[in-house]
mmCIF file of C-alpha atoms in Angstrom:
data_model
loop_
_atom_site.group_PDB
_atom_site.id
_atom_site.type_symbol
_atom_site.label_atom_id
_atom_site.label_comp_id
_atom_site.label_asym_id
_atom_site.label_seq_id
_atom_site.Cartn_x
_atom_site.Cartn_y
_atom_site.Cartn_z
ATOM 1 C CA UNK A 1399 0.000 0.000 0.000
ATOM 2 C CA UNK A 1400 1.223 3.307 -0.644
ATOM 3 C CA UNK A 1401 1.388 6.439 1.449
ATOM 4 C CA UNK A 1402 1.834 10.071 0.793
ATOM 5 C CA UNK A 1403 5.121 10.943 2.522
ATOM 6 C CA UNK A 1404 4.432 13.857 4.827
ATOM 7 C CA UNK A 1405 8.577 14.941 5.438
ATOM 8 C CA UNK A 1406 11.581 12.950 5.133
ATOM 9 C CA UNK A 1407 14.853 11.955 7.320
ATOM 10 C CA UNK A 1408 17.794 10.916 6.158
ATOM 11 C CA UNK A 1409 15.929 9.805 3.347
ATOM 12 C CA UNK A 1410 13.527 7.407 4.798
ATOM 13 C CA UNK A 1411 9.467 9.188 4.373
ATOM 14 C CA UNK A 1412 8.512 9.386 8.128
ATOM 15 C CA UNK A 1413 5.152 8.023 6.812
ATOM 16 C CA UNK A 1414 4.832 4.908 4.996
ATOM 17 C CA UNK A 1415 5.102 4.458 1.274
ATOM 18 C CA UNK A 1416 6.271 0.709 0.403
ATOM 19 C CA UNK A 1417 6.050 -2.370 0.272
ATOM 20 C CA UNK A 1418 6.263 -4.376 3.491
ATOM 21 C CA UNK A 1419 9.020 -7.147 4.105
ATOM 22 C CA UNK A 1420 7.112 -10.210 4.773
ATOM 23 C CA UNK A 1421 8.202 -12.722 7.727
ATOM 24 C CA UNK A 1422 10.694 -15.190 5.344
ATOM 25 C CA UNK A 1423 12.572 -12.193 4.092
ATOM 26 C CA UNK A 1424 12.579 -10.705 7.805
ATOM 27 C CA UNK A 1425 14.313 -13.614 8.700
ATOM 28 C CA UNK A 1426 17.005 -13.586 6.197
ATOM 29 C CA UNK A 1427 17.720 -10.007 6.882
ATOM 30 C CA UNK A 1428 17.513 -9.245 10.336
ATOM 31 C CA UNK A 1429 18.094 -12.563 12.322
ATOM 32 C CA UNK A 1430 20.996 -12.792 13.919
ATOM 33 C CA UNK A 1431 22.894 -9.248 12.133
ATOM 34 C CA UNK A 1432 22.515 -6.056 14.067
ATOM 35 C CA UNK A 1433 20.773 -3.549 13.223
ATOM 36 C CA UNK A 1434 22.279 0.312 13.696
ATOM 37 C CA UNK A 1435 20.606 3.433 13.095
ATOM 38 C CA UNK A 1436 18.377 6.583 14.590
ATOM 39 C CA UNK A 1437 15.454 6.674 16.501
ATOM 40 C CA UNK A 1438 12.818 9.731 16.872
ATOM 41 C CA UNK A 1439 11.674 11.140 19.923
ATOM 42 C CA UNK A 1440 8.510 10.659 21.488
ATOM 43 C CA UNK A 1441 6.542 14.216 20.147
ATOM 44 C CA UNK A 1442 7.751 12.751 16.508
ATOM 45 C CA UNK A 1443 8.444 15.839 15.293
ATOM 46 C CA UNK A 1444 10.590 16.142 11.745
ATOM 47 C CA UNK A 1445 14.216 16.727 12.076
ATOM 48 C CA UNK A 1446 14.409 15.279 15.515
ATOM 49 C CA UNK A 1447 15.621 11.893 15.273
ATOM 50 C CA UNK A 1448 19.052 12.033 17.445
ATOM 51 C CA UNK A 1449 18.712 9.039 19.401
ATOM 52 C CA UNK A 1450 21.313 6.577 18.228
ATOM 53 C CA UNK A 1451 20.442 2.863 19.141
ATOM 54 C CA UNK A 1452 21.879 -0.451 18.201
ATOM 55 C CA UNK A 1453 20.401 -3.593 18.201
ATOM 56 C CA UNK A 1454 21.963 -7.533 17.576
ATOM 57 C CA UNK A 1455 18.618 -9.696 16.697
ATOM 58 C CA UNK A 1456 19.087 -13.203 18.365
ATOM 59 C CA UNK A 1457 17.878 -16.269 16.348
ATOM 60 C CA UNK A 1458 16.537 -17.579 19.972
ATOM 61 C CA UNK A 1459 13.650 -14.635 19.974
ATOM 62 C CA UNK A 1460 15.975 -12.382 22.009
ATOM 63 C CA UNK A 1461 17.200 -9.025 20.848
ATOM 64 C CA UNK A 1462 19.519 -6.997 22.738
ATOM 65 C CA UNK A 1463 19.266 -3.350 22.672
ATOM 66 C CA UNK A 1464 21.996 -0.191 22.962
ATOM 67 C CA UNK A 1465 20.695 3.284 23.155
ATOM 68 C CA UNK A 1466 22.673 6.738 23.101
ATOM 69 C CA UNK A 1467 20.627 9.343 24.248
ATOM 70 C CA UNK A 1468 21.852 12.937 26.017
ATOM 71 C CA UNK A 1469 21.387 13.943 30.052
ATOM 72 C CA UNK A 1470 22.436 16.567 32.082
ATOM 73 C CA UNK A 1471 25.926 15.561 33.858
ATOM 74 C CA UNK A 1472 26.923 16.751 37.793
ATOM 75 C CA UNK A 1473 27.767 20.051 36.657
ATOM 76 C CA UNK A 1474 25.321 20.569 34.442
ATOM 77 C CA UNK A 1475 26.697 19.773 31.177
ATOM 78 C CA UNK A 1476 25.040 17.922 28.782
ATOM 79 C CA UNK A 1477 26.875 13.912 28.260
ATOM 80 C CA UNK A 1478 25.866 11.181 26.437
ATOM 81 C CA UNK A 1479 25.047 8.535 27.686
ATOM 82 C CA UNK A 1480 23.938 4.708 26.898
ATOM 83 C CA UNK A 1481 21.714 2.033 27.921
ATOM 84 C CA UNK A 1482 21.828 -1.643 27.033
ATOM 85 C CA UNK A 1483 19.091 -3.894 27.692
ATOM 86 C CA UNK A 1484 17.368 -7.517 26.910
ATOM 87 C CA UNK A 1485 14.069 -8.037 25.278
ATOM 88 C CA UNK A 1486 11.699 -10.557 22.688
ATOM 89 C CA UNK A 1487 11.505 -10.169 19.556
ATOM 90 C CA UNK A 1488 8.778 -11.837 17.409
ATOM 91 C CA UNK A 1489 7.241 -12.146 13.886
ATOM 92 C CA UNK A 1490 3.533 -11.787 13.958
ATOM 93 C CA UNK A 1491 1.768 -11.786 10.273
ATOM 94 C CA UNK A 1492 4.423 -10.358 8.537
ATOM 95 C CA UNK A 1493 5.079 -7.785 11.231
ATOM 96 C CA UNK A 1494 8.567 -7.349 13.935
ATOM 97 C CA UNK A 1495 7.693 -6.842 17.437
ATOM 98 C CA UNK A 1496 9.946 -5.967 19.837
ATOM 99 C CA UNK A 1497 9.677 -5.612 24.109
ATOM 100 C CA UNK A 1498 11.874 -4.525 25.918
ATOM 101 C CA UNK A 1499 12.352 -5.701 29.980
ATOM 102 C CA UNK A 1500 11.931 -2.822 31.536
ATOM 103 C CA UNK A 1501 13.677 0.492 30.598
ATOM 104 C CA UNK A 1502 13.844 0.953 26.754
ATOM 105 C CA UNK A 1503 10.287 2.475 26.353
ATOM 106 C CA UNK A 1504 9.291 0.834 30.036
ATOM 107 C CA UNK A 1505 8.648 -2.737 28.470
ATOM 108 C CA UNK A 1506 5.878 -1.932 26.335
ATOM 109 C CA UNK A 1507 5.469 -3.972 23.028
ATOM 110 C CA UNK A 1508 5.721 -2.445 19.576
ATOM 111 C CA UNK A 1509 5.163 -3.946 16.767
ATOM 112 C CA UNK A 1510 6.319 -2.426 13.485
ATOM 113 C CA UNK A 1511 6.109 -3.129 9.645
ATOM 114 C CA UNK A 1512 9.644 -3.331 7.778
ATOM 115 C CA UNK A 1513 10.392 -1.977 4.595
ATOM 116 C CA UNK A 1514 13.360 -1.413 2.752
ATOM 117 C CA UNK A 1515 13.726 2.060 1.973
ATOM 118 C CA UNK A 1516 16.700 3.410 -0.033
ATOM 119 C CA UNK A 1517 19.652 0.691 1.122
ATOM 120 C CA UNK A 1518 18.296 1.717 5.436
ATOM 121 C CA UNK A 1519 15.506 -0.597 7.050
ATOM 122 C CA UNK A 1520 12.734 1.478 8.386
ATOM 123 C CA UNK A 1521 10.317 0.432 10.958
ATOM 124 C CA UNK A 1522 6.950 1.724 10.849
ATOM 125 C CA UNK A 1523 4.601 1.250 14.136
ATOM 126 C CA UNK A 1524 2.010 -1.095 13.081
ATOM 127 C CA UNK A 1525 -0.769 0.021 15.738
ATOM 128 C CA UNK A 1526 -1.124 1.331 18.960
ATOM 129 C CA UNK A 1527 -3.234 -0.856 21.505
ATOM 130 C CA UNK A 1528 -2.783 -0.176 25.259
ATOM 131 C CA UNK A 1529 0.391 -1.836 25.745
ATOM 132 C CA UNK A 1530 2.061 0.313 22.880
ATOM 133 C CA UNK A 1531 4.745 2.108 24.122
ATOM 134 C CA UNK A 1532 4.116 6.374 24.340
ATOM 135 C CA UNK A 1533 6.484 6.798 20.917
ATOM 136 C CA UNK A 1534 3.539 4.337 19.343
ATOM 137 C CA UNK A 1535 1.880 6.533 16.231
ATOM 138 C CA UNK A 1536 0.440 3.791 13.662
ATOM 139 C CA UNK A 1537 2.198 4.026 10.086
ATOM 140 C CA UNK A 1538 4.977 6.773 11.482
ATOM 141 C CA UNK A 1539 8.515 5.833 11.406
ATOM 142 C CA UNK A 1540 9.807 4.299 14.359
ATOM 143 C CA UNK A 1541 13.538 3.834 13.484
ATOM 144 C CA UNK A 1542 15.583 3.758 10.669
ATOM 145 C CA UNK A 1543 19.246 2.210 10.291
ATOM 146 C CA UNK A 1544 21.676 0.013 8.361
ATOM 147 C CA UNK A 1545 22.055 -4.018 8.717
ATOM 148 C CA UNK A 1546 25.437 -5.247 9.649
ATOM 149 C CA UNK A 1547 26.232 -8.496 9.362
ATOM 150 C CA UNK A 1548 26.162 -10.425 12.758
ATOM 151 C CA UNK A 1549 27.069 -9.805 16.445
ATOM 152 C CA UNK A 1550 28.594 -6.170 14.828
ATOM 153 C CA UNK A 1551 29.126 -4.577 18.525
ATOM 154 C CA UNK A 1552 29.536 -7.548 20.609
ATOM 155 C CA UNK A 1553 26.124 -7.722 22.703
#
């Protein structure tokens, strides 16, 4: 199905406009490589997508999770600053979903339709029931990024 793009980030529409990866191609490209890109904020507004995040996607349904994101430091400067965690991944009718344990988007469950947009992977959020996480806007772009081929940062 295809979407009038609204704005664009690096290159990737921030609303869907492809074709969706279905679950055998998923497989192929995302299981066990890591994926490493941007991620917007949570008022999704264009231009602001400067959260860096890495991710290594286990073929035993875990996926394990590195964000960069900014804070204010002792004396008030501004550091960056990282946090890894552990969380599911899982293919659902041609869809990636992804939960976190606890602190990357407090453990809600997103799930997110793939596409392959200009060489980057781009996640779109599928839907937002109740136990979406608050960055959850169906069809906007979730995170965009580059696959590299296996265990790239050594989660």
């Amino acid at each position: 199905m295809k979407r009038a793009c609204a704005s664009k980030v690096s290159g990737v529409p921030r609303v869907m406009r492809g074709k969706d990866m279905g679950d055998a191609e998923l497989r192929n490209r995302l299981i066990g490589n890591t994926l490493s890109g941007m991620m917007g904020n949570r008022d999704g507004a264009a231009g602001r997508y400067d959260i860096r995040w890495q991710a290594y996607v286990r073929p035993d349904g875990t996926v394990i999770a590195r964000v960069f994101y900014k804070g204010v430091g002792r004396k008030g400067t501004v550091e960056e600053r990282s946090l890894t965690e552990k969380g599911r991944w899982t293919l659902e009718n041609g869809l990636m979903c992804l939960k976190f344990e606890k602190e990357i988007d407090l453990g809600a469950k997103d799930c997110f339709h793939v596409q392959d947009v200009d060489k980057k992977m781009a996640f779109y959020y599928a839907g937002c029931p109740f136990n979406s996480s608050d960055r959850c806007h169906t069809d906007r772009l979730g995170q965009f990024g580059e696959v590299l081929p296996g265990n790239a940062y050594g989660f």
